[in-house]
PDB file of N, CA, C and O in Angstrom:
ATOM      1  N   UNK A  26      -9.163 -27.885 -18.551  1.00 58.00           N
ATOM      2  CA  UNK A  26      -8.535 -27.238 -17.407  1.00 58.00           C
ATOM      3  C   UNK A  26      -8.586 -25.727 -17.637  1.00 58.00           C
ATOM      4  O   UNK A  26      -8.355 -25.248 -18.747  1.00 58.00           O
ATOM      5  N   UNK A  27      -8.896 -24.976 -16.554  1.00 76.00           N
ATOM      6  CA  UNK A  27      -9.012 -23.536 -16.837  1.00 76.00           C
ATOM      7  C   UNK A  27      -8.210 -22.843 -16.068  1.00 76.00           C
ATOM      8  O   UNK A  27      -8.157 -23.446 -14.996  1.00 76.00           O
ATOM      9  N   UNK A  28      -7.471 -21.779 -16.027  1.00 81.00           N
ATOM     10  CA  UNK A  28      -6.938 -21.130 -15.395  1.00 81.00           C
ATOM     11  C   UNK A  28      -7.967 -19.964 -14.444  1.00 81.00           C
ATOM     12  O   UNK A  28      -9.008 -19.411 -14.796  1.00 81.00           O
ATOM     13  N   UNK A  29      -7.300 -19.877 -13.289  1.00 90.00           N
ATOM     14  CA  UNK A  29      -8.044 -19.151 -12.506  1.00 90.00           C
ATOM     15  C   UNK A  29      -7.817 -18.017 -12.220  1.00 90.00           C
ATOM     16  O   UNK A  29      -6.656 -17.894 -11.830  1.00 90.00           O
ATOM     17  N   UNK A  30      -8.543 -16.831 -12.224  1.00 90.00           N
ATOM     18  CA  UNK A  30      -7.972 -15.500 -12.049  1.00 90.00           C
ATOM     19  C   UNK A  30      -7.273 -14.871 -10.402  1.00 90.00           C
ATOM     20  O   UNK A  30      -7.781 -15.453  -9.444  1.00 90.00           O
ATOM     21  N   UNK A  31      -6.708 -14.298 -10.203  1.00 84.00           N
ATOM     22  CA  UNK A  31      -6.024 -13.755  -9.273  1.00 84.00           C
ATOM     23  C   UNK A  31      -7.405 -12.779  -8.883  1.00 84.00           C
ATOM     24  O   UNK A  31      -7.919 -12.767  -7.765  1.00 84.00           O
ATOM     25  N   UNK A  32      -7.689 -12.297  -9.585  1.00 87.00           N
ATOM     26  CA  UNK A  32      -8.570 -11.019  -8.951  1.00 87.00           C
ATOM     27  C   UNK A  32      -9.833 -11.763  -8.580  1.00 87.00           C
ATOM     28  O   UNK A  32      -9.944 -12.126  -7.409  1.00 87.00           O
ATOM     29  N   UNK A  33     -11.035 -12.100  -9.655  1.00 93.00           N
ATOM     30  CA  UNK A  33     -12.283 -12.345  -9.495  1.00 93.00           C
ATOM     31  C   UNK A  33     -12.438 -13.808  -9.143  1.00 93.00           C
ATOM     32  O   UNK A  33     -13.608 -14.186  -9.095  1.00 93.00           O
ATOM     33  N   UNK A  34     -11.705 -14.519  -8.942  1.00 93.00           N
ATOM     34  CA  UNK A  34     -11.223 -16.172  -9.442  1.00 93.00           C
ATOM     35  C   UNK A  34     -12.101 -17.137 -10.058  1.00 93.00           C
ATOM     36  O   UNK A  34     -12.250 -18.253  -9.559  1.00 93.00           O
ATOM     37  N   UNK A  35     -12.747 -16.741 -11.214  1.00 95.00           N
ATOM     38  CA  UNK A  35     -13.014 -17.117 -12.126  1.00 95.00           C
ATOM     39  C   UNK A  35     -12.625 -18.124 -13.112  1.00 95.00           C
ATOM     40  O   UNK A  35     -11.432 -17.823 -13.112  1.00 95.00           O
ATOM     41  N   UNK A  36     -12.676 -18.790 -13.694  1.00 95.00           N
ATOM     42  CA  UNK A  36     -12.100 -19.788 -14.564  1.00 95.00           C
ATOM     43  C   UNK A  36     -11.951 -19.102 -15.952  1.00 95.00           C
ATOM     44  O   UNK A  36     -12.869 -18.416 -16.402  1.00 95.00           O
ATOM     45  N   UNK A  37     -10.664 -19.313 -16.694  1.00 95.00           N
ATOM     46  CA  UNK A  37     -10.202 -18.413 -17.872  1.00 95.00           C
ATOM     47  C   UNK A  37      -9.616 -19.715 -18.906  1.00 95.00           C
ATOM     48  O   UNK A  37      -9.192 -20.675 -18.263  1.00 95.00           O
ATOM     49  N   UNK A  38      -9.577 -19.794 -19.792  1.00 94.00           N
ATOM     50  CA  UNK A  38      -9.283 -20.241 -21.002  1.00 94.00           C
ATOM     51  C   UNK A  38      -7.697 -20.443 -20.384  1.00 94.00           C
ATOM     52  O   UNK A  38      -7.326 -19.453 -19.753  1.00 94.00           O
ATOM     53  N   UNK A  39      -6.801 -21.444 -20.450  1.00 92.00           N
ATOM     54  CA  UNK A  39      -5.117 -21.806 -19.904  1.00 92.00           C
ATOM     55  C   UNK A  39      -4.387 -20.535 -21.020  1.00 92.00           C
ATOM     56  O   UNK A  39      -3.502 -19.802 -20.579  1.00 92.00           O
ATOM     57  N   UNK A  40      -4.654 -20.463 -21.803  1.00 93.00           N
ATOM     58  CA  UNK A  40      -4.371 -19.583 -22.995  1.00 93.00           C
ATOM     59  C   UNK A  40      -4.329 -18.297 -22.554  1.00 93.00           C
ATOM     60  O   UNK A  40      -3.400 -17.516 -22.760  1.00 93.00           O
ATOM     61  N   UNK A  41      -5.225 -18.093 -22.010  1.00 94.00           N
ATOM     62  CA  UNK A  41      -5.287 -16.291 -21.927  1.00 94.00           C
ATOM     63  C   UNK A  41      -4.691 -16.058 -21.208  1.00 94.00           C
ATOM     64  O   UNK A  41      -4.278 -16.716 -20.253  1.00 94.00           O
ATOM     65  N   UNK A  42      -4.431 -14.549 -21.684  1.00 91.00           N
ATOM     66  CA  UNK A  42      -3.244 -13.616 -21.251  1.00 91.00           C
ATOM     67  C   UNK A  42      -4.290 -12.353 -19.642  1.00 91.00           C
ATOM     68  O   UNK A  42      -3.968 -11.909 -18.540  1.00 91.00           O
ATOM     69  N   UNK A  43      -5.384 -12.318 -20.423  1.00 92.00           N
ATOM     70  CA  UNK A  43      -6.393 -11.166 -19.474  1.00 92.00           C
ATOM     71  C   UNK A  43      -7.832 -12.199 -19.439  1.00 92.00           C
ATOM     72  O   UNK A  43      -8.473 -12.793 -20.307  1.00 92.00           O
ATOM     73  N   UNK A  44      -7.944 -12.048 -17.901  1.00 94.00           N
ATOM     74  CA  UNK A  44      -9.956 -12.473 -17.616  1.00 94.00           C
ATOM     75  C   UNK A  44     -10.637 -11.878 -18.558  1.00 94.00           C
ATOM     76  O   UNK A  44     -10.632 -10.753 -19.057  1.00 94.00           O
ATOM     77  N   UNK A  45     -11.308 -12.983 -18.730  1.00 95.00           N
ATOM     78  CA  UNK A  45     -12.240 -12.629 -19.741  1.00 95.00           C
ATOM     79  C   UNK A  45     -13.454 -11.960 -18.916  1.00 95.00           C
ATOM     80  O   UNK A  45     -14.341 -11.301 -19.458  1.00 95.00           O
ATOM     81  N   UNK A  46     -13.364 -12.251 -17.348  1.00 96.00           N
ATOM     82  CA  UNK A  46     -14.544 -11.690 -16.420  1.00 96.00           C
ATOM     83  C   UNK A  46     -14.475 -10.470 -16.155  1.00 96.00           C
ATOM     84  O   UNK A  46     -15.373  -9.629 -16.173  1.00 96.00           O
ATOM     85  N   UNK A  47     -13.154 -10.345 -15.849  1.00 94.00           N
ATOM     86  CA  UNK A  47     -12.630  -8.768 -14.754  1.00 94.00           C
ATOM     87  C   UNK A  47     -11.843  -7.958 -15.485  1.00 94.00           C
ATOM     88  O   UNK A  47     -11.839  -6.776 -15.141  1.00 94.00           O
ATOM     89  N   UNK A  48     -10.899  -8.407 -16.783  1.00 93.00           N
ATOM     90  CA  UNK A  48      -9.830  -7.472 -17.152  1.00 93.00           C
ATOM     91  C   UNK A  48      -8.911  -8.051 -16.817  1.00 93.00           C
ATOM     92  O   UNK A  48      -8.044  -8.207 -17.677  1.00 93.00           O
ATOM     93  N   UNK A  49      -8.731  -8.477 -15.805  1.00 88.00           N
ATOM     94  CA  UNK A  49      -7.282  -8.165 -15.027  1.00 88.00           C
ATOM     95  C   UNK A  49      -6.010  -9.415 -15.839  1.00 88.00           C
ATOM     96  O   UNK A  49      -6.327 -10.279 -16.657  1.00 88.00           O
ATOM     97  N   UNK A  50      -5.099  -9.247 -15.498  1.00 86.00           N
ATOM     98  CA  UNK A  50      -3.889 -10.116 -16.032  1.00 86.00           C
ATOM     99  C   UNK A  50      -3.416 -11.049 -15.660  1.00 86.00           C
ATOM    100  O   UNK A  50      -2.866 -11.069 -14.559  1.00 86.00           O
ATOM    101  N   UNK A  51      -3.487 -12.323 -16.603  1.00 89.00           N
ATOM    102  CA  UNK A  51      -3.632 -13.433 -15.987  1.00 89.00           C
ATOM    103  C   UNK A  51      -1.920 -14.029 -16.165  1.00 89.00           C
ATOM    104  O   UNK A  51      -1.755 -15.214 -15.873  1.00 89.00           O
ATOM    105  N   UNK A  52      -0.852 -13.335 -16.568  1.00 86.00           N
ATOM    106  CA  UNK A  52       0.488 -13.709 -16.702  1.00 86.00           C
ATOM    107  C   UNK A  52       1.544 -13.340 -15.900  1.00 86.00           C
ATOM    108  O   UNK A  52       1.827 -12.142 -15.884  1.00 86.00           O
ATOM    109  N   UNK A  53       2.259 -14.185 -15.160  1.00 84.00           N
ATOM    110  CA  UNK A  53       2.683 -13.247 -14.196  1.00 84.00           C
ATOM    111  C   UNK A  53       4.659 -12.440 -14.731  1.00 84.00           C
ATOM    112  O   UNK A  53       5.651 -12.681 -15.419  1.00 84.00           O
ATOM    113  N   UNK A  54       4.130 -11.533 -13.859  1.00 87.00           N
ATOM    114  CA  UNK A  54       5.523 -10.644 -14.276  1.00 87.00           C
ATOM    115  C   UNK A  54       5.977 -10.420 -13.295  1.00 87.00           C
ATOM    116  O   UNK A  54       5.599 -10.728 -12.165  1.00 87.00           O
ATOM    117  N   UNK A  55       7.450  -9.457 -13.877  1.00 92.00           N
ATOM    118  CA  UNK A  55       8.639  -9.345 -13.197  1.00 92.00           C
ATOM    119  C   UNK A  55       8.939  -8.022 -12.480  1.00 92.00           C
ATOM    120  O   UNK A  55       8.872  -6.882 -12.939  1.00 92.00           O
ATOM    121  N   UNK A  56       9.280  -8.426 -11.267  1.00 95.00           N
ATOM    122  CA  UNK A  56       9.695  -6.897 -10.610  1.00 95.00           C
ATOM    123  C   UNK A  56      10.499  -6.022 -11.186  1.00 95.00           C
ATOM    124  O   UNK A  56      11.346  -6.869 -11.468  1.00 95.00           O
ATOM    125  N   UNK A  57      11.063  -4.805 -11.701  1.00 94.00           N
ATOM    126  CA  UNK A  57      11.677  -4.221 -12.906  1.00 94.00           C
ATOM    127  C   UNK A  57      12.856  -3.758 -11.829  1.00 94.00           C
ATOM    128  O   UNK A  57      13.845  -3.110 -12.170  1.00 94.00           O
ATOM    129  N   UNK A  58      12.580  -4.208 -10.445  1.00 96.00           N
ATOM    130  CA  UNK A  58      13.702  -3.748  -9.219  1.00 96.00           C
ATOM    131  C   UNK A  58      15.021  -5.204  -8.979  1.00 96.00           C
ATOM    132  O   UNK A  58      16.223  -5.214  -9.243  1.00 96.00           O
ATOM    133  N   UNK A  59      14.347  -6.012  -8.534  1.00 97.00           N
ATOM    134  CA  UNK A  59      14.851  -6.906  -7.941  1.00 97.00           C
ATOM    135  C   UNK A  59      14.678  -8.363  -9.490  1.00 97.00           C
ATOM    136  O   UNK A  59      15.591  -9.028  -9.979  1.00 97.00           O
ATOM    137  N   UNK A  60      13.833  -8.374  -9.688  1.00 95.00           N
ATOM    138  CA  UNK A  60      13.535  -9.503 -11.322  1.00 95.00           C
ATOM    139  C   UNK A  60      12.896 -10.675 -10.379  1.00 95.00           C
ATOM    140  O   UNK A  60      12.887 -11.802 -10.872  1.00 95.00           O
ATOM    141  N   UNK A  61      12.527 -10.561  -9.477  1.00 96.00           N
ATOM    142  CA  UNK A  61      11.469 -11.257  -8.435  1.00 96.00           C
ATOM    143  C   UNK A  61      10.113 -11.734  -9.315  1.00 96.00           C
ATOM    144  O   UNK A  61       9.146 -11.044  -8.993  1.00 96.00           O
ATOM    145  N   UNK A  62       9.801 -12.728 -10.331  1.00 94.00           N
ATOM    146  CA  UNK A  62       8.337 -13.056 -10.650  1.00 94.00           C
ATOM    147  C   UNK A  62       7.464 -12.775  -9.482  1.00 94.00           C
ATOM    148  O   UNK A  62       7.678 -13.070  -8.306  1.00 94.00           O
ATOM    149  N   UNK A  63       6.105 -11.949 -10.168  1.00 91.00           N
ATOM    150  CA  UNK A  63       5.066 -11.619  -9.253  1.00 91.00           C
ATOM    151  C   UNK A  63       3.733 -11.937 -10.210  1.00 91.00           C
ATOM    152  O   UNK A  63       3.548 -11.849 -11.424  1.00 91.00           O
ATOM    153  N   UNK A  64       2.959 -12.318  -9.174  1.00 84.00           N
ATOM    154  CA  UNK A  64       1.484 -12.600  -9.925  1.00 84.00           C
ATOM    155  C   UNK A  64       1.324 -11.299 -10.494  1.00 84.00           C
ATOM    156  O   UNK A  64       1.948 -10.268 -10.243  1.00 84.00           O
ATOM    157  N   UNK A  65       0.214 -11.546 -11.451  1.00 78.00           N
ATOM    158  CA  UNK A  65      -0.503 -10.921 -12.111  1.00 78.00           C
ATOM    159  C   UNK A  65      -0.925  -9.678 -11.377  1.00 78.00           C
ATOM    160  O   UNK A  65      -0.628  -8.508 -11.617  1.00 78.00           O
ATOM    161  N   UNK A  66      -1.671 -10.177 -10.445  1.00 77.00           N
ATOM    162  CA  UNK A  66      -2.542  -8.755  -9.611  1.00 77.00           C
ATOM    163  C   UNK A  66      -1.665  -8.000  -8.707  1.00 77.00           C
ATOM    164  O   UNK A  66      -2.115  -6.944  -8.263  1.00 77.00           O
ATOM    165  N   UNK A  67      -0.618  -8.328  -8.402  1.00 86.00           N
ATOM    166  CA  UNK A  67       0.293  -7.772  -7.275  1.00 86.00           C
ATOM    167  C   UNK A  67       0.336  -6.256  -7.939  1.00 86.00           C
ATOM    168  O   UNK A  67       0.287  -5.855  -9.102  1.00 86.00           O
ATOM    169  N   UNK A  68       0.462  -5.541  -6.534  1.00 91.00           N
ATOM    170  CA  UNK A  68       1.048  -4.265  -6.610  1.00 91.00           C
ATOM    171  C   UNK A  68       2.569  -4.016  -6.285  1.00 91.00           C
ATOM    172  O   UNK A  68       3.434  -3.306  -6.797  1.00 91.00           O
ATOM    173  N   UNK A  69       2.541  -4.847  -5.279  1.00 95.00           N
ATOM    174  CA  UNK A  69       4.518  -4.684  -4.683  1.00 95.00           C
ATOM    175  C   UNK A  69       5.125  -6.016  -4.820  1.00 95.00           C
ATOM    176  O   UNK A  69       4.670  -7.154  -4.698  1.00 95.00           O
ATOM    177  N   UNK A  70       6.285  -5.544  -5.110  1.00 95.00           N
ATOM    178  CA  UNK A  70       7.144  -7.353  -4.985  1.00 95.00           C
ATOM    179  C   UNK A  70       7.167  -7.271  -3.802  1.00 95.00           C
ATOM    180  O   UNK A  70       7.290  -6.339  -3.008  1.00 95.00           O
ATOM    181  N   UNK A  71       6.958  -8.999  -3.676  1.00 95.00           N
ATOM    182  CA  UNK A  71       7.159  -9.631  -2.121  1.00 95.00           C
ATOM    183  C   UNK A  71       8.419 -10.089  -1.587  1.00 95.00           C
ATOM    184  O   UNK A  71       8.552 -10.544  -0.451  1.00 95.00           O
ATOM    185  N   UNK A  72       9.723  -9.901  -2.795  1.00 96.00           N
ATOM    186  CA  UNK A  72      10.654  -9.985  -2.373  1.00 96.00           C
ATOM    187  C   UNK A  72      11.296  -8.645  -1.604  1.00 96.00           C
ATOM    188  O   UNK A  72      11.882  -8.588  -0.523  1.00 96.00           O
ATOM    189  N   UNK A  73      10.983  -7.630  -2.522  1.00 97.00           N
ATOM    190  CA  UNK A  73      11.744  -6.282  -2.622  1.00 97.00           C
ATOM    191  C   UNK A  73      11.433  -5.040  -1.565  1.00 97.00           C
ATOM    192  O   UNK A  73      12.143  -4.380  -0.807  1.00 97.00           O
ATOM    193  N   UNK A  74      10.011  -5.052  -1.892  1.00 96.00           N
ATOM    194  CA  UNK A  74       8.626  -4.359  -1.811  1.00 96.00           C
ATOM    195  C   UNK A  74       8.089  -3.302  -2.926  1.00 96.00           C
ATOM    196  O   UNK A  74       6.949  -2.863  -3.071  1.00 96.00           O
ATOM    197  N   UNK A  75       9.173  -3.055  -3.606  1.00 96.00           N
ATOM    198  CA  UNK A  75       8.927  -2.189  -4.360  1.00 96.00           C
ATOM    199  C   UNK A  75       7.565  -2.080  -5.530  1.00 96.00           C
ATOM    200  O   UNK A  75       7.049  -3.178  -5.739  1.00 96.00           O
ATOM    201  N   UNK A  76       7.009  -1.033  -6.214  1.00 95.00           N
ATOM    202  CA  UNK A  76       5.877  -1.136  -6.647  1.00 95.00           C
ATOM    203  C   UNK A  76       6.079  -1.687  -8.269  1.00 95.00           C
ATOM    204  O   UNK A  76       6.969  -1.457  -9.088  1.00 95.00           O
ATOM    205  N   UNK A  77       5.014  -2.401  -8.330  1.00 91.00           N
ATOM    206  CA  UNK A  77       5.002  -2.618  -9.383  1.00 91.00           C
ATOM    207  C   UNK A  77       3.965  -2.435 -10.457  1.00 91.00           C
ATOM    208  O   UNK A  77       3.435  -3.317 -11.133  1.00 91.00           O
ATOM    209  N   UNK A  78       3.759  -1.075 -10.500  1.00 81.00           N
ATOM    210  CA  UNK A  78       3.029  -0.184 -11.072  1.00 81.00           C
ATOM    211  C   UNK A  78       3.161  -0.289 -12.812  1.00 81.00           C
ATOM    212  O   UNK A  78       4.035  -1.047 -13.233  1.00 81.00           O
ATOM    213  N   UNK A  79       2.623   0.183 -13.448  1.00 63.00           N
ATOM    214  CA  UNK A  79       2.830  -0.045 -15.371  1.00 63.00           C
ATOM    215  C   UNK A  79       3.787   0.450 -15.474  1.00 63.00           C
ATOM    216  O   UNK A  79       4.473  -0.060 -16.360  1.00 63.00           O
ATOM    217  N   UNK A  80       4.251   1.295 -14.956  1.00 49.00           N
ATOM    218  CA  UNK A  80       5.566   1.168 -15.574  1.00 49.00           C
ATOM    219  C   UNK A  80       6.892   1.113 -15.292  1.00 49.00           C
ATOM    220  O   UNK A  80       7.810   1.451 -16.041  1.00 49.00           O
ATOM    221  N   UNK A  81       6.978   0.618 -14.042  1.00 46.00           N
ATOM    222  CA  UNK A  81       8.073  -0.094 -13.144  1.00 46.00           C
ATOM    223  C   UNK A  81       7.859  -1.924 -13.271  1.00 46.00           C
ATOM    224  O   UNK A  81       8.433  -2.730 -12.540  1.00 46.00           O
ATOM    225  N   UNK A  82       7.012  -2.229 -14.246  1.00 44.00           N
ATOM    226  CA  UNK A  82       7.368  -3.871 -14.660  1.00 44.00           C
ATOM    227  C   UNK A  82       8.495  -3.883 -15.313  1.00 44.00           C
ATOM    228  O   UNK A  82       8.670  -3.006 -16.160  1.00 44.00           O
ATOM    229  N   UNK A  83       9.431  -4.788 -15.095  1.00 46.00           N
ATOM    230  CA  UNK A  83      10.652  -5.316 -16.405  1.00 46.00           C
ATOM    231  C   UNK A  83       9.973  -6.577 -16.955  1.00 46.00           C
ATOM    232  O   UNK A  83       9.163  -7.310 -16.388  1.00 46.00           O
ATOM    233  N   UNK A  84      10.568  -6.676 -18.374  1.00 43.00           N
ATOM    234  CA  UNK A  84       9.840  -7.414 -19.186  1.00 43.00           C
ATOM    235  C   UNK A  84      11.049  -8.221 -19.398  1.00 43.00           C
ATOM    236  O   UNK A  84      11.018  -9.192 -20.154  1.00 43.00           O
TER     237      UNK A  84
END
């Protein structure tokens, strides 16, 4: 079973953390506004709207 990327949708190892095709991030995180889980590729929470730029993620 492979995990599929958000960006390129590619098939990725269930394991990985980043595509091995595109870069991009295959774990999803947290709005650092609202704590709303957001995919990987998102730019804004879909709860909030707010951005979720590098360094407005909460971990």
């Amino acid at each position: 079973m492979s995990a599929s990327c958000p960006s390129c949708r590619r098939g990725n190892d269930p394991a990985a953390r980043f595509c091995q095709h595109c870069g991009a991030g295959l774990v999803p995180r947290r709005c650092g506004s609202c704590g709303q889980e957001a995919v990987a590729a998102a730019k804004f929470c879909s709860h909030c709207g707010a951005g979720l730029g590098r360094n407005e993620i909460g971990r």
